[in-house]
Structures are given as structure tokens and as C-alpha cells.
Amino acid sequence: MKVNWNYIKMVALFCLVVFLFAFASGRNNARLITEPAIKFTGEDNLFVTNETVSKLLTQNYGGTQNVAKETLDLNKLENVLKSNPMIKSAEVYVAVNGTLNAEIKQKTPIARVSTNASYYIDDRGFYMPLSSIIRLEYRLLRVMLRRIT
């Protein structure tokens, strides 16, 4: 009886692939999230600091360290970061090595409006509150509100 070695090689290769997949997925599921790595994109990074972003992630989600990857809701973390009035866009993802990464783009103020409650106007024309971290002198727009009767 002649043995067809091609069938034996294919079965052995299939068993090897299944074993490696099971080993890698088990190890990946056991990996815990480490300290978040925060990266700011864009040219002006004046209003939000690393500590502020870490505090947002920790306070609103209950901590991100030593959490299993499957239990972490990345969409919720992104929405928490985007709810900050100083952040224009945010992307949160987990790298293969278990590091939680956050890429943040801050809003760019173009003018400061001075009324009873002063505020900035960003590059899209939306409201942006004054920063407690830094005070920037932009073109000051004095708005005189008249009472319409």
C-alpha cells in the first residue's frame, strides 16, 4: 500500500495552525491593560494635559489599569474624552502588547469673546470655555448685549 504523504503533511499543518491559534488567543485574552499612553496630535496642545486625560479615563470608567481587554469599552472611553469641551477628536485603541493608547486632537481657539461670561470661539465657530491651565491673548471681541424691548 502506497502512503500519500501530501495528505499527512496537510493534516499535520492543519493541526499545527489550530494549536498555535489556540495558544495565541488564550495568551491574548489573559493579557491585562497597562498604563494608558496619551498622544496629542496637531500643533497646539495647550488646554488639555496628560493628567487631565488620565483623570477623565479613571474617573468616568473606574480605572483602566489591570482590566481584561474584553471588559474594556473603548467606545465609551472615546465618548468620555470627546465630551470634554477642549477636545476636538479622540481615538482610543488597545495595542497588541496590552497598552491602552489615546490619540487626542485639541480645539484651536481663534478669538476670545468678552461678555459677562468670557469664552473662546474655536476654528469651527463653536463655543470653547476659558482654560484654567493657560490664558491666551487672542483677538478680543467685545460683545455689547443690548436689551431688546
Short mmCIF file of C-alpha atoms in Angstrom, two decimals:
data_model
loop_
_atom_site.label_atom_id
_atom_site.label_comp_id
_atom_site.label_asym_id
_atom_site.label_seq_id
_atom_site.Cartn_x
_atom_site.Cartn_y
_atom_site.Cartn_z
CA MET A 1 0.00 0.00 0.00
CA LYS A 2 1.33 3.35 -1.04
CA VAL A 3 1.14 6.22 1.52
CA ASN A 4 0.21 9.62 0.16
CA TRP A 5 2.49 11.99 2.11
CA ASN A 6 0.68 15.11 0.88
CA TYR A 7 -2.42 14.22 2.93
CA ILE A 8 -0.33 13.57 6.02
CA LYS A 9 1.51 16.90 5.58
CA MET A 10 -1.79 18.79 5.20
CA VAL A 11 -3.28 17.21 8.33
CA ALA A 12 -0.11 17.91 10.34
CA LEU A 13 -0.03 21.53 9.10
CA PHE A 14 -3.71 21.99 9.97
CA CYS A 15 -3.15 20.63 13.50
CA LEU A 16 -0.15 22.96 13.94
CA VAL A 17 -2.19 26.01 12.87
CA VAL A 18 -5.05 25.11 15.23
CA PHE A 19 -2.61 24.63 18.14
CA LEU A 20 -0.86 27.97 17.51
CA PHE A 21 -4.16 29.83 17.18
CA ALA A 22 -5.48 28.38 20.45
CA PHE A 23 -2.22 29.20 22.25
CA ALA A 24 -2.09 32.79 20.94
CA SER A 25 -5.76 33.58 21.63
CA GLY A 26 -5.55 32.18 25.16
CA ARG A 27 -2.47 34.26 25.89
CA ASN A 28 -4.03 37.36 24.33
CA ASN A 29 -7.22 37.01 26.39
CA ALA A 30 -5.21 36.71 29.61
CA ARG A 31 -3.29 39.94 28.93
CA LEU A 32 -4.25 42.92 31.08
CA ILE A 33 -4.32 46.59 30.12
CA THR A 34 -1.33 48.65 31.27
CA GLU A 35 -0.94 52.38 31.89
CA PRO A 36 -2.53 54.49 29.10
CA ALA A 37 -0.21 56.09 26.57
CA ILE A 38 -1.58 59.51 25.60
CA LYS A 39 -0.51 61.17 22.36
CA PHE A 40 -1.57 64.65 21.28
CA THR A 41 -1.86 65.32 17.56
CA GLY A 42 -1.88 68.73 15.95
CA GLU A 43 0.23 71.80 16.58
CA ASP A 44 -1.39 73.44 19.61
CA ASN A 45 -1.51 71.32 22.76
CA LEU A 46 -2.20 73.99 25.33
CA PHE A 47 -5.50 73.27 27.02
CA VAL A 48 -5.55 69.59 27.98
CA THR A 49 -2.68 67.84 29.78
CA ASN A 50 -1.79 64.17 30.20
CA GLU A 51 -3.03 64.33 33.78
CA THR A 52 -6.42 65.67 32.67
CA VAL A 53 -6.89 62.86 30.15
CA SER A 54 -5.78 60.21 32.66
CA LYS A 55 -8.20 61.65 35.20
CA LEU A 56 -11.06 61.58 32.67
CA LEU A 57 -10.36 57.96 31.85
CA THR A 58 -10.02 56.93 35.50
CA GLN A 59 -12.96 58.86 36.96
CA ASN A 60 -15.50 58.07 34.29
CA TYR A 61 -14.63 54.42 33.75
CA GLY A 62 -13.38 53.38 37.18
CA GLY A 63 -9.77 52.84 36.21
CA THR A 64 -8.17 51.31 33.16
CA GLN A 65 -5.21 49.51 34.69
CA ASN A 66 -5.29 45.74 35.26
CA VAL A 67 -8.54 45.34 33.33
CA ALA A 68 -9.05 42.48 30.89
CA LYS A 69 -9.14 43.56 27.25
CA GLU A 70 -12.62 42.12 26.66
CA THR A 71 -14.24 44.06 29.51
CA LEU A 72 -12.91 47.45 28.39
CA ASP A 73 -15.46 49.50 26.41
CA LEU A 74 -13.34 51.59 24.03
CA ASN A 75 -16.34 53.37 22.51
CA LYS A 76 -17.41 54.61 25.93
CA LEU A 77 -13.88 55.85 26.67
CA GLU A 78 -13.82 57.76 23.37
CA ASN A 79 -17.17 59.38 24.14
CA VAL A 80 -15.93 60.41 27.59
CA LEU A 81 -12.91 62.11 26.03
CA LYS A 82 -14.98 63.76 23.29
CA SER A 83 -17.36 65.19 25.90
CA ASN A 84 -14.58 67.46 27.16
CA PRO A 85 -15.17 70.94 25.62
CA MET A 86 -11.44 71.36 24.87
CA ILE A 87 -11.08 68.16 22.82
CA LYS A 88 -11.92 68.18 19.12
CA SER A 89 -11.46 64.46 18.40
CA ALA A 90 -10.22 61.38 20.24
CA GLU A 91 -9.30 57.84 19.26
CA VAL A 92 -8.82 55.12 21.86
CA TYR A 93 -7.41 51.70 20.99
CA VAL A 94 -5.53 48.81 22.59
CA ALA A 95 -2.23 47.74 21.05
CA VAL A 96 -1.15 44.12 20.71
CA ASN A 97 1.13 44.40 23.75
CA GLY A 98 -1.78 45.49 26.01
CA THR A 99 -1.10 49.23 26.06
CA LEU A 100 -4.15 51.48 26.03
CA ASN A 101 -3.46 54.27 23.53
CA ALA A 102 -5.35 57.55 23.24
CA GLU A 103 -4.77 59.97 20.36
CA ILE A 104 -6.26 63.37 21.07
CA LYS A 105 -6.65 66.47 18.93
CA GLN A 106 -7.45 69.68 20.79
CA LYS A 107 -9.61 72.53 19.62
CA THR A 108 -7.91 75.64 18.27
CA PRO A 109 -9.25 78.97 19.56
CA ILE A 110 -9.34 81.84 17.09
CA ALA A 111 -10.96 84.61 19.13
CA ARG A 112 -11.91 85.47 22.70
CA VAL A 113 -15.33 86.91 23.39
CA SER A 114 -15.60 89.21 26.39
CA THR A 115 -19.05 89.42 27.96
CA ASN A 116 -20.29 88.73 31.47
CA ALA A 117 -19.01 85.18 30.92
CA SER A 118 -15.94 85.26 28.66
CA TYR A 119 -15.17 82.38 26.32
CA TYR A 120 -13.23 81.42 23.21
CA ILE A 121 -14.54 80.67 19.73
CA ASP A 122 -12.82 77.71 18.09
CA ASP A 123 -11.84 77.32 14.44
CA ARG A 124 -15.25 75.82 13.60
CA GLY A 125 -17.15 78.69 15.22
CA PHE A 126 -18.30 76.82 18.31
CA TYR A 127 -18.15 77.75 22.00
CA MET A 128 -14.98 76.89 23.89
CA PRO A 129 -14.64 77.73 27.62
CA LEU A 130 -11.70 79.61 29.06
CA SER A 131 -8.83 77.43 30.16
CA SER A 132 -7.72 77.21 33.77
CA ILE A 133 -4.28 75.98 32.64
CA ILE A 134 -3.21 78.76 30.30
CA ARG A 135 -4.52 82.16 29.34
CA LEU A 136 -4.04 83.10 25.73
CA GLU A 137 -4.49 86.54 24.31
CA TYR A 138 -6.39 86.23 21.06
CA ARG A 139 -8.24 88.88 19.19
CA LEU A 140 -10.64 90.13 21.81
CA LEU A 141 -14.20 90.58 20.66
CA ARG A 142 -16.14 92.84 22.98
CA VAL A 143 -19.77 92.00 22.67
CA MET A 144 -22.25 94.60 23.74
CA LEU A 145 -25.56 92.97 24.50
CA ARG A 146 -28.49 95.32 24.19
CA ARG A 147 -31.71 94.59 25.79
CA ILE A 148 -34.37 94.37 23.15
CA THR A 149 -37.70 95.76 24.34
#
